[in-house]
PDB file of C-alpha atoms in Angstrom:
ATOM      1  CA  UNK A   1      54.349  40.095 118.928  1.00  0.00           C
ATOM      2  CA  UNK A   2      52.302  36.928 118.116  1.00  0.00           C
ATOM      3  CA  UNK A   3      53.961  34.922 115.256  1.00  0.00           C
ATOM      4  CA  UNK A   4      50.466  35.148 113.074  1.00  0.00           C
ATOM      5  CA  UNK A   5      50.878  39.333 113.806  1.00  0.00           C
ATOM      6  CA  UNK A   6      54.618  39.327 113.296  1.00  0.00           C
ATOM      7  CA  UNK A   7      53.788  37.090 109.618  1.00  0.00           C
ATOM      8  CA  UNK A   8      50.856  39.210 108.073  1.00  0.00           C
ATOM      9  CA  UNK A   9      53.376  42.436 108.805  1.00  0.00           C
ATOM     10  CA  UNK A  10      55.692  40.860 107.437  1.00  0.00           C
ATOM     11  CA  UNK A  11      53.492  39.535 103.910  1.00  0.00           C
ATOM     12  CA  UNK A  12      52.488  43.815 103.960  1.00  0.00           C
ATOM     13  CA  UNK A  13      55.368  45.072 103.773  1.00  0.00           C
ATOM     14  CA  UNK A  14      56.670  41.854 101.005  1.00  0.00           C
ATOM     15  CA  UNK A  15      54.038  43.314  98.955  1.00  0.00           C
ATOM     16  CA  UNK A  16      54.593  47.026  99.166  1.00  0.00           C
ATOM     17  CA  UNK A  17      56.581  48.148  96.698  1.00  0.00           C
ATOM     18  CA  UNK A  18      59.890  50.399  97.577  1.00  0.00           C
ATOM     19  CA  UNK A  19      61.572  53.158  96.044  1.00  0.00           C
ATOM     20  CA  UNK A  20      65.478  53.088  96.490  1.00  0.00           C
ATOM     21  CA  UNK A  21      67.597  56.023  95.079  1.00  0.00           C
ATOM     22  CA  UNK A  22      71.097  54.975  94.490  1.00  0.00           C
ATOM     23  CA  UNK A  23      74.530  56.587  95.195  1.00  0.00           C
ATOM     24  CA  UNK A  24      77.337  55.885  93.053  1.00  0.00           C
ATOM     25  CA  UNK A  25      80.309  56.790  94.948  1.00  0.00           C
ATOM     26  CA  UNK A  26      83.761  57.431  92.972  1.00  0.00           C
ATOM     27  CA  UNK A  27      86.404  59.275  95.084  1.00  0.00           C
ATOM     28  CA  UNK A  28      84.268  60.205  97.542  1.00  0.00           C
ATOM     29  CA  UNK A  29      81.426  61.897  95.543  1.00  0.00           C
ATOM     30  CA  UNK A  30      77.982  60.939  93.657  1.00  0.00           C
ATOM     31  CA  UNK A  31      78.837  60.063  90.128  1.00  0.00           C
ATOM     32  CA  UNK A  32      76.633  58.697  87.241  1.00  0.00           C
ATOM     33  CA  UNK A  33      77.179  58.130  83.423  1.00  0.00           C
ATOM     34  CA  UNK A  34      75.367  56.385  80.710  1.00  0.00           C
ATOM     35  CA  UNK A  35      75.963  52.684  79.788  1.00  0.00           C
ATOM     36  CA  UNK A  36      78.155  52.932  83.234  1.00  0.00           C
ATOM     37  CA  UNK A  37      80.794  54.790  80.956  1.00  0.00           C
ATOM     38  CA  UNK A  38      81.453  58.629  80.729  1.00  0.00           C
ATOM     39  CA  UNK A  39      80.622  59.762  84.623  1.00  0.00           C
ATOM     40  CA  UNK A  40      79.929  63.356  85.723  1.00  0.00           C
ATOM     41  CA  UNK A  41      79.355  64.511  89.745  1.00  0.00           C
ATOM     42  CA  UNK A  42      76.310  64.539  91.022  1.00  0.00           C
ATOM     43  CA  UNK A  43      76.565  65.682  94.536  1.00  0.00           C
ATOM     44  CA  UNK A  44      78.151  64.968  98.066  1.00  0.00           C
ATOM     45  CA  UNK A  45      76.825  61.238  99.188  1.00  0.00           C
ATOM     46  CA  UNK A  46      76.007  62.633 102.496  1.00  0.00           C
ATOM     47  CA  UNK A  47      73.910  65.662 101.788  1.00  0.00           C
ATOM     48  CA  UNK A  48      71.497  63.111  98.973  1.00  0.00           C
ATOM     49  CA  UNK A  49      71.242  60.710 101.690  1.00  0.00           C
ATOM     50  CA  UNK A  50      70.029  62.960 103.698  1.00  0.00           C
ATOM     51  CA  UNK A  51      67.644  64.431 101.235  1.00  0.00           C
ATOM     52  CA  UNK A  52      66.308  60.950 100.156  1.00  0.00           C
ATOM     53  CA  UNK A  53      65.845  60.041 103.985  1.00  0.00           C
ATOM     54  CA  UNK A  54      64.173  63.122 104.472  1.00  0.00           C
ATOM     55  CA  UNK A  55      61.519  63.130 101.059  1.00  0.00           C
ATOM     56  CA  UNK A  56      60.362  59.589 102.156  1.00  0.00           C
ATOM     57  CA  UNK A  57      62.516  56.990  99.781  1.00  0.00           C
ATOM     58  CA  UNK A  58      62.090  53.481 101.617  1.00  0.00           C
ATOM     59  CA  UNK A  59      65.773  52.495 101.276  1.00  0.00           C
ATOM     60  CA  UNK A  60      69.266  53.734 100.030  1.00  0.00           C
ATOM     61  CA  UNK A  61      71.897  52.036  98.235  1.00  0.00           C
ATOM     62  CA  UNK A  62      74.975  53.109  98.211  1.00  0.00           C
ATOM     63  CA  UNK A  63      78.053  51.547  95.500  1.00  0.00           C
ATOM     64  CA  UNK A  64      81.633  51.737  96.329  1.00  0.00           C
ATOM     65  CA  UNK A  65      81.653  51.869  91.574  1.00  0.00           C
ATOM     66  CA  UNK A  66      85.576  51.903  91.780  1.00  0.00           C
ATOM     67  CA  UNK A  67      86.560  50.027  95.338  1.00  0.00           C
ATOM     68  CA  UNK A  68      86.583  46.321  93.086  1.00  0.00           C
ATOM     69  CA  UNK A  69      88.471  47.263  90.047  1.00  0.00           C
ATOM     70  CA  UNK A  70      91.237  49.783  92.603  1.00  0.00           C
ATOM     71  CA  UNK A  71      91.599  46.363  94.740  1.00  0.00           C
ATOM     72  CA  UNK A  72      90.686  48.253  97.702  1.00  0.00           C
ATOM     73  CA  UNK A  73      87.817  48.334 100.530  1.00  0.00           C
ATOM     74  CA  UNK A  74      84.473  50.277 100.841  1.00  0.00           C
ATOM     75  CA  UNK A  75      85.621  54.301 102.191  1.00  0.00           C
ATOM     76  CA  UNK A  76      84.174  53.189 105.952  1.00  0.00           C
ATOM     77  CA  UNK A  77      84.269  56.793 107.015  1.00  0.00           C
ATOM     78  CA  UNK A  78      82.024  57.950 104.560  1.00  0.00           C
ATOM     79  CA  UNK A  79      79.742  55.160 104.971  1.00  0.00           C
ATOM     80  CA  UNK A  80      79.646  56.211 108.627  1.00  0.00           C
ATOM     81  CA  UNK A  81      78.720  59.938 108.098  1.00  0.00           C
ATOM     82  CA  UNK A  82      75.423  58.860 105.266  1.00  0.00           C
ATOM     83  CA  UNK A  83      74.405  55.957 108.112  1.00  0.00           C
ATOM     84  CA  UNK A  84      74.638  58.946 110.819  1.00  0.00           C
ATOM     85  CA  UNK A  85      72.385  61.578 108.387  1.00  0.00           C
ATOM     86  CA  UNK A  86      69.556  59.134 107.719  1.00  0.00           C
ATOM     87  CA  UNK A  87      66.964  57.078 109.652  1.00  0.00           C
ATOM     88  CA  UNK A  88      66.196  54.558 106.349  1.00  0.00           C
ATOM     89  CA  UNK A  89      67.556  51.037 105.880  1.00  0.00           C
ATOM     90  CA  UNK A  90      71.133  51.275 104.191  1.00  0.00           C
ATOM     91  CA  UNK A  91      72.982  48.905 101.701  1.00  0.00           C
ATOM     92  CA  UNK A  92      76.666  49.116 100.525  1.00  0.00           C
ATOM     93  CA  UNK A  93      78.478  47.687  98.341  1.00  0.00           C
ATOM     94  CA  UNK A  94      81.768  48.029  96.738  1.00  0.00           C
ATOM     95  CA  UNK A  95      84.840  45.764  97.247  1.00  0.00           C
ATOM     96  CA  UNK A  96      83.212  43.441  99.860  1.00  0.00           C
ATOM     97  CA  UNK A  97      85.426  40.088  99.156  1.00  0.00           C
ATOM     98  CA  UNK A  98      85.100  38.351 103.266  1.00  0.00           C
ATOM     99  CA  UNK A  99      83.343  38.795 106.290  1.00  0.00           C
ATOM    100  CA  UNK A 100      85.561  40.661 107.855  1.00  0.00           C
ATOM    101  CA  UNK A 101      84.496  43.623 105.079  1.00  0.00           C
ATOM    102  CA  UNK A 102      80.456  42.759 105.660  1.00  0.00           C
ATOM    103  CA  UNK A 103      81.008  43.121 109.558  1.00  0.00           C
ATOM    104  CA  UNK A 104      83.317  46.515 109.102  1.00  0.00           C
ATOM    105  CA  UNK A 105      80.644  47.751 107.154  1.00  0.00           C
ATOM    106  CA  UNK A 106      77.667  46.275 109.379  1.00  0.00           C
ATOM    107  CA  UNK A 107      79.406  48.611 112.455  1.00  0.00           C
ATOM    108  CA  UNK A 108      79.367  51.359 110.619  1.00  0.00           C
ATOM    109  CA  UNK A 109      76.103  51.672 110.135  1.00  0.00           C
ATOM    110  CA  UNK A 110      75.156  49.051 107.452  1.00  0.00           C
ATOM    111  CA  UNK A 111      71.324  47.279 107.226  1.00  0.00           C
ATOM    112  CA  UNK A 112      72.354  44.980 104.126  1.00  0.00           C
ATOM    113  CA  UNK A 113      75.461  44.321 102.258  1.00  0.00           C
ATOM    114  CA  UNK A 114      75.230  44.344  98.128  1.00  0.00           C
ATOM    115  CA  UNK A 115      78.087  41.919  96.728  1.00  0.00           C
ATOM    116  CA  UNK A 116      78.517  41.446  93.457  1.00  0.00           C
ATOM    117  CA  UNK A 117      82.423  40.547  92.310  1.00  0.00           C
ATOM    118  CA  UNK A 118      83.532  38.978  94.898  1.00  0.00           C
ATOM    119  CA  UNK A 119      80.375  36.529  94.807  1.00  0.00           C
ATOM    120  CA  UNK A 120      81.101  35.364  91.539  1.00  0.00           C
ATOM    121  CA  UNK A 121      84.376  34.848  91.874  1.00  0.00           C
ATOM    122  CA  UNK A 122      83.671  33.061  95.184  1.00  0.00           C
ATOM    123  CA  UNK A 123      79.836  31.755  95.516  1.00  0.00           C
ATOM    124  CA  UNK A 124      80.239  30.277  98.933  1.00  0.00           C
ATOM    125  CA  UNK A 125      80.928  33.565  99.976  1.00  0.00           C
ATOM    126  CA  UNK A 126      76.841  33.959  99.743  1.00  0.00           C
ATOM    127  CA  UNK A 127      76.517  30.952 101.824  1.00  0.00           C
ATOM    128  CA  UNK A 128      79.049  32.655 104.121  1.00  0.00           C
ATOM    129  CA  UNK A 129      77.595  36.029 104.740  1.00  0.00           C
ATOM    130  CA  UNK A 130      73.591  34.292 104.955  1.00  0.00           C
ATOM    131  CA  UNK A 131      74.648  31.775 107.695  1.00  0.00           C
ATOM    132  CA  UNK A 132      76.557  34.666 109.550  1.00  0.00           C
ATOM    133  CA  UNK A 133      74.174  37.182 109.258  1.00  0.00           C
ATOM    134  CA  UNK A 134      70.913  36.347 107.500  1.00  0.00           C
ATOM    135  CA  UNK A 135      69.698  35.860 104.330  1.00  0.00           C
ATOM    136  CA  UNK A 136      68.069  39.464 104.976  1.00  0.00           C
ATOM    137  CA  UNK A 137      71.332  41.174 105.272  1.00  0.00           C
ATOM    138  CA  UNK A 138      72.748  39.870 101.654  1.00  0.00           C
ATOM    139  CA  UNK A 139      72.337  41.399  98.579  1.00  0.00           C
ATOM    140  CA  UNK A 140      73.589  40.031  95.245  1.00  0.00           C
ATOM    141  CA  UNK A 141      73.821  42.962  92.599  1.00  0.00           C
ATOM    142  CA  UNK A 142      73.929  41.657  89.346  1.00  0.00           C
ATOM    143  CA  UNK A 143      75.516  43.434  86.389  1.00  0.00           C
ATOM    144  CA  UNK A 144      73.846  42.171  82.940  1.00  0.00           C
ATOM    145  CA  UNK A 145      74.552  43.206  79.001  1.00  0.00           C
ATOM    146  CA  UNK A 146      73.323  41.224  76.469  1.00  0.00           C
ATOM    147  CA  UNK A 147      75.330  39.678  74.111  1.00  0.00           C
ATOM    148  CA  UNK A 148      74.940  37.159  71.447  1.00  0.00           C
ATOM    149  CA  UNK A 149      71.756  36.462  72.251  1.00  0.00           C
ATOM    150  CA  UNK A 150      72.435  36.154  75.536  1.00  0.00           C
ATOM    151  CA  UNK A 151      72.454  37.589  78.928  1.00  0.00           C
ATOM    152  CA  UNK A 152      75.975  37.540  80.276  1.00  0.00           C
ATOM    153  CA  UNK A 153      76.983  38.680  83.609  1.00  0.00           C
ATOM    154  CA  UNK A 154      80.005  41.394  84.262  1.00  0.00           C
ATOM    155  CA  UNK A 155      82.327  42.722  86.821  1.00  0.00           C
ATOM    156  CA  UNK A 156      84.250  45.117  87.929  1.00  0.00           C
ATOM    157  CA  UNK A 157      81.608  47.933  87.689  1.00  0.00           C
ATOM    158  CA  UNK A 158      80.791  46.298  84.366  1.00  0.00           C
ATOM    159  CA  UNK A 159      84.154  45.991  82.684  1.00  0.00           C
ATOM    160  CA  UNK A 160      84.963  42.031  82.885  1.00  0.00           C
ATOM    161  CA  UNK A 161      82.321  39.894  80.719  1.00  0.00           C
ATOM    162  CA  UNK A 162      82.134  36.298  82.569  1.00  0.00           C
ATOM    163  CA  UNK A 163      80.475  33.158  81.381  1.00  0.00           C
ATOM    164  CA  UNK A 164      77.581  33.258  83.708  1.00  0.00           C
ATOM    165  CA  UNK A 165      74.471  34.080  82.132  1.00  0.00           C
ATOM    166  CA  UNK A 166      72.574  36.031  84.047  1.00  0.00           C
ATOM    167  CA  UNK A 167      69.715  33.780  84.528  1.00  0.00           C
ATOM    168  CA  UNK A 168      71.461  30.711  85.853  1.00  0.00           C
ATOM    169  CA  UNK A 169      73.688  33.446  87.747  1.00  0.00           C
ATOM    170  CA  UNK A 170      70.661  34.312  89.914  1.00  0.00           C
ATOM    171  CA  UNK A 171      68.473  30.850  90.057  1.00  0.00           C
ATOM    172  CA  UNK A 172      72.549  29.818  91.595  1.00  0.00           C
ATOM    173  CA  UNK A 173      72.784  33.038  93.981  1.00  0.00           C
ATOM    174  CA  UNK A 174      69.507  32.749  95.782  1.00  0.00           C
ATOM    175  CA  UNK A 175      70.162  28.383  96.099  1.00  0.00           C
ATOM    176  CA  UNK A 176      73.140  29.985  98.062  1.00  0.00           C
ATOM    177  CA  UNK A 177      71.066  32.310 100.540  1.00  0.00           C
ATOM    178  CA  UNK A 178      71.064  35.212  98.528  1.00  0.00           C
ATOM    179  CA  UNK A 179      67.964  37.420 100.146  1.00  0.00           C
ATOM    180  CA  UNK A 180      67.592  39.858  97.378  1.00  0.00           C
ATOM    181  CA  UNK A 181      69.117  40.018  93.551  1.00  0.00           C
ATOM    182  CA  UNK A 182      69.843  43.763  92.181  1.00  0.00           C
ATOM    183  CA  UNK A 183      70.101  43.610  88.722  1.00  0.00           C
ATOM    184  CA  UNK A 184      70.833  46.119  86.893  1.00  0.00           C
ATOM    185  CA  UNK A 185      70.838  45.826  82.897  1.00  0.00           C
ATOM    186  CA  UNK A 186      74.354  47.952  81.434  1.00  0.00           C
ATOM    187  CA  UNK A 187      72.142  48.382  78.016  1.00  0.00           C
ATOM    188  CA  UNK A 188      69.447  50.214  79.801  1.00  0.00           C
ATOM    189  CA  UNK A 189      71.524  51.636  82.227  1.00  0.00           C
ATOM    190  CA  UNK A 190      71.793  55.966  81.824  1.00  0.00           C
ATOM    191  CA  UNK A 191      69.462  56.128  78.816  1.00  0.00           C
ATOM    192  CA  UNK A 192      66.025  57.114  80.463  1.00  0.00           C
ATOM    193  CA  UNK A 193      64.132  54.925  78.206  1.00  0.00           C
ATOM    194  CA  UNK A 194      63.113  53.028  80.701  1.00  0.00           C
ATOM    195  CA  UNK A 195      63.622  50.019  82.863  1.00  0.00           C
ATOM    196  CA  UNK A 196      64.431  46.404  80.398  1.00  0.00           C
ATOM    197  CA  UNK A 197      60.625  45.193  81.472  1.00  0.00           C
ATOM    198  CA  UNK A 198      61.343  41.864  79.216  1.00  0.00           C
ATOM    199  CA  UNK A 199      64.749  40.822  81.042  1.00  0.00           C
ATOM    200  CA  UNK A 200      63.193  41.958  84.705  1.00  0.00           C
ATOM    201  CA  UNK A 201      59.535  40.219  84.306  1.00  0.00           C
ATOM    202  CA  UNK A 202      61.144  37.150  82.642  1.00  0.00           C
ATOM    203  CA  UNK A 203      63.641  36.475  85.444  1.00  0.00           C
ATOM    204  CA  UNK A 204      61.360  37.158  88.667  1.00  0.00           C
ATOM    205  CA  UNK A 205      58.737  34.224  87.388  1.00  0.00           C
ATOM    206  CA  UNK A 206      61.291  31.668  88.616  1.00  0.00           C
ATOM    207  CA  UNK A 207      62.709  34.236  91.804  1.00  0.00           C
ATOM    208  CA  UNK A 208      61.147  33.303  95.543  1.00  0.00           C
ATOM    209  CA  UNK A 209      63.103  36.444  96.563  1.00  0.00           C
ATOM    210  CA  UNK A 210      62.899  39.777  96.241  1.00  0.00           C
ATOM    211  CA  UNK A 211      63.960  41.786  92.329  1.00  0.00           C
ATOM    212  CA  UNK A 212      64.964  45.088  92.545  1.00  0.00           C
ATOM    213  CA  UNK A 213      65.073  46.662  89.145  1.00  0.00           C
ATOM    214  CA  UNK A 214      67.588  48.911  88.404  1.00  0.00           C
ATOM    215  CA  UNK A 215      68.662  50.848  85.307  1.00  0.00           C
ATOM    216  CA  UNK A 216      66.839  53.094  82.895  1.00  0.00           C
ATOM    217  CA  UNK A 217      64.525  55.072  84.853  1.00  0.00           C
ATOM    218  CA  UNK A 218      63.716  58.077  83.274  1.00  0.00           C
ATOM    219  CA  UNK A 219      60.134  59.085  83.712  1.00  0.00           C
ATOM    220  CA  UNK A 220      57.126  58.789  86.532  1.00  0.00           C
ATOM    221  CA  UNK A 221      55.830  55.678  84.494  1.00  0.00           C
ATOM    222  CA  UNK A 222      58.771  53.910  84.181  1.00  0.00           C
ATOM    223  CA  UNK A 223      58.402  52.997  87.541  1.00  0.00           C
ATOM    224  CA  UNK A 224      54.835  53.037  87.181  1.00  0.00           C
ATOM    225  CA  UNK A 225      55.555  50.178  83.843  1.00  0.00           C
ATOM    226  CA  UNK A 226      58.410  48.253  85.948  1.00  0.00           C
ATOM    227  CA  UNK A 227      55.964  47.355  89.440  1.00  0.00           C
ATOM    228  CA  UNK A 228      52.943  46.479  87.043  1.00  0.00           C
ATOM    229  CA  UNK A 229      54.543  44.811  83.746  1.00  0.00           C
ATOM    230  CA  UNK A 230      57.557  42.957  86.364  1.00  0.00           C
ATOM    231  CA  UNK A 231      56.182  42.761  89.543  1.00  0.00           C
ATOM    232  CA  UNK A 232      59.036  43.807  90.931  1.00  0.00           C
ATOM    233  CA  UNK A 233      59.680  44.107  94.961  1.00  0.00           C
ATOM    234  CA  UNK A 234      61.658  47.670  94.560  1.00  0.00           C
ATOM    235  CA  UNK A 235      62.725  50.131  91.814  1.00  0.00           C
ATOM    236  CA  UNK A 236      66.048  51.965  91.952  1.00  0.00           C
ATOM    237  CA  UNK A 237      67.147  55.427  89.932  1.00  0.00           C
ATOM    238  CA  UNK A 238      69.907  57.449  90.456  1.00  0.00           C
ATOM    239  CA  UNK A 239      70.669  60.729  88.551  1.00  0.00           C
ATOM    240  CA  UNK A 240      66.107  61.282  87.967  1.00  0.00           C
ATOM    241  CA  UNK A 241      66.559  61.912  91.487  1.00  0.00           C
ATOM    242  CA  UNK A 242      70.138  63.276  91.757  1.00  0.00           C
ATOM    243  CA  UNK A 243      69.060  66.162  89.523  1.00  0.00           C
ATOM    244  CA  UNK A 244      65.582  66.763  90.684  1.00  0.00           C
ATOM    245  CA  UNK A 245      63.744  65.135  87.642  1.00  0.00           C
ATOM    246  CA  UNK A 246      61.804  62.895  89.456  1.00  0.00           C
ATOM    247  CA  UNK A 247      60.762  63.703  93.151  1.00  0.00           C
ATOM    248  CA  UNK A 248      59.386  60.867  95.936  1.00  0.00           C
ATOM    249  CA  UNK A 249      57.002  62.267  97.102  1.00  0.00           C
ATOM    250  CA  UNK A 250      55.301  62.719  93.193  1.00  0.00           C
ATOM    251  CA  UNK A 251      56.510  59.293  92.329  1.00  0.00           C
ATOM    252  CA  UNK A 252      54.869  57.669  95.217  1.00  0.00           C
ATOM    253  CA  UNK A 253      51.583  59.796  94.504  1.00  0.00           C
ATOM    254  CA  UNK A 254      51.303  58.438  91.351  1.00  0.00           C
ATOM    255  CA  UNK A 255      52.426  55.455  91.957  1.00  0.00           C
ATOM    256  CA  UNK A 256      49.413  54.861  94.612  1.00  0.00           C
ATOM    257  CA  UNK A 257      46.995  56.832  91.353  1.00  0.00           C
ATOM    258  CA  UNK A 258      48.095  53.836  89.606  1.00  0.00           C
ATOM    259  CA  UNK A 259      46.376  51.234  92.642  1.00  0.00           C
ATOM    260  CA  UNK A 260      50.013  50.376  93.783  1.00  0.00           C
ATOM    261  CA  UNK A 261      50.501  49.077  97.259  1.00  0.00           C
ATOM    262  CA  UNK A 262      53.811  50.968  98.489  1.00  0.00           C
ATOM    263  CA  UNK A 263      55.254  52.136 101.930  1.00  0.00           C
ATOM    264  CA  UNK A 264      54.230  55.080 104.560  1.00  0.00           C
TER     265      UNK A 264
END
């Protein structure tokens, strides 16, 4: 393929907005809570993954939300089962702390890996992963909460506050080779009151890598707002998809009707 054509395709894909369902998995089941607590069962992750792939989701994120807290690795067999049932890019996170973990998940069917707590504890892991597998393989997930007039990064599924101010950490992660940032506002997560557009818009001003918005989606207008107000590259949601409150085809049509470019 000619370099110019490749660049054009890349630019078109970069401009197109992505819709990403998220499977938060605990003990082999998809779960969902509010502000990271009071988790409720939301279904079988393999079945949900297949449905989203068929409905036209652009990507899928699978987060083993208790792996880090329980000091274990992501369940590779479950990852394999999901990967075998979908035909869209697949990001996996949870319990990844070294190159061997990432390689095992890549072999199990991951297209990208997501690191959060391990990256904060060992920032050079971002650099190592980017060098070993390419920047496009490395998604740095950031769980943030507003405390004392500042946004702070939290670890272990939101259980542990760090001293990292969110903007500073995101820029540092980018400098080390992060390919994308997946930002979840813990204050908005599960509330269905909309994304944290003020935080996302401010953060996206200085980023040169894709930003994925997460936390707070409750209706289709919230997706329209986060794309138009923040110019994020992708929007991630869970419960509104899991419980059938929003269908992906309907959402995509509404985005098109609002003049937004989406992936086919």
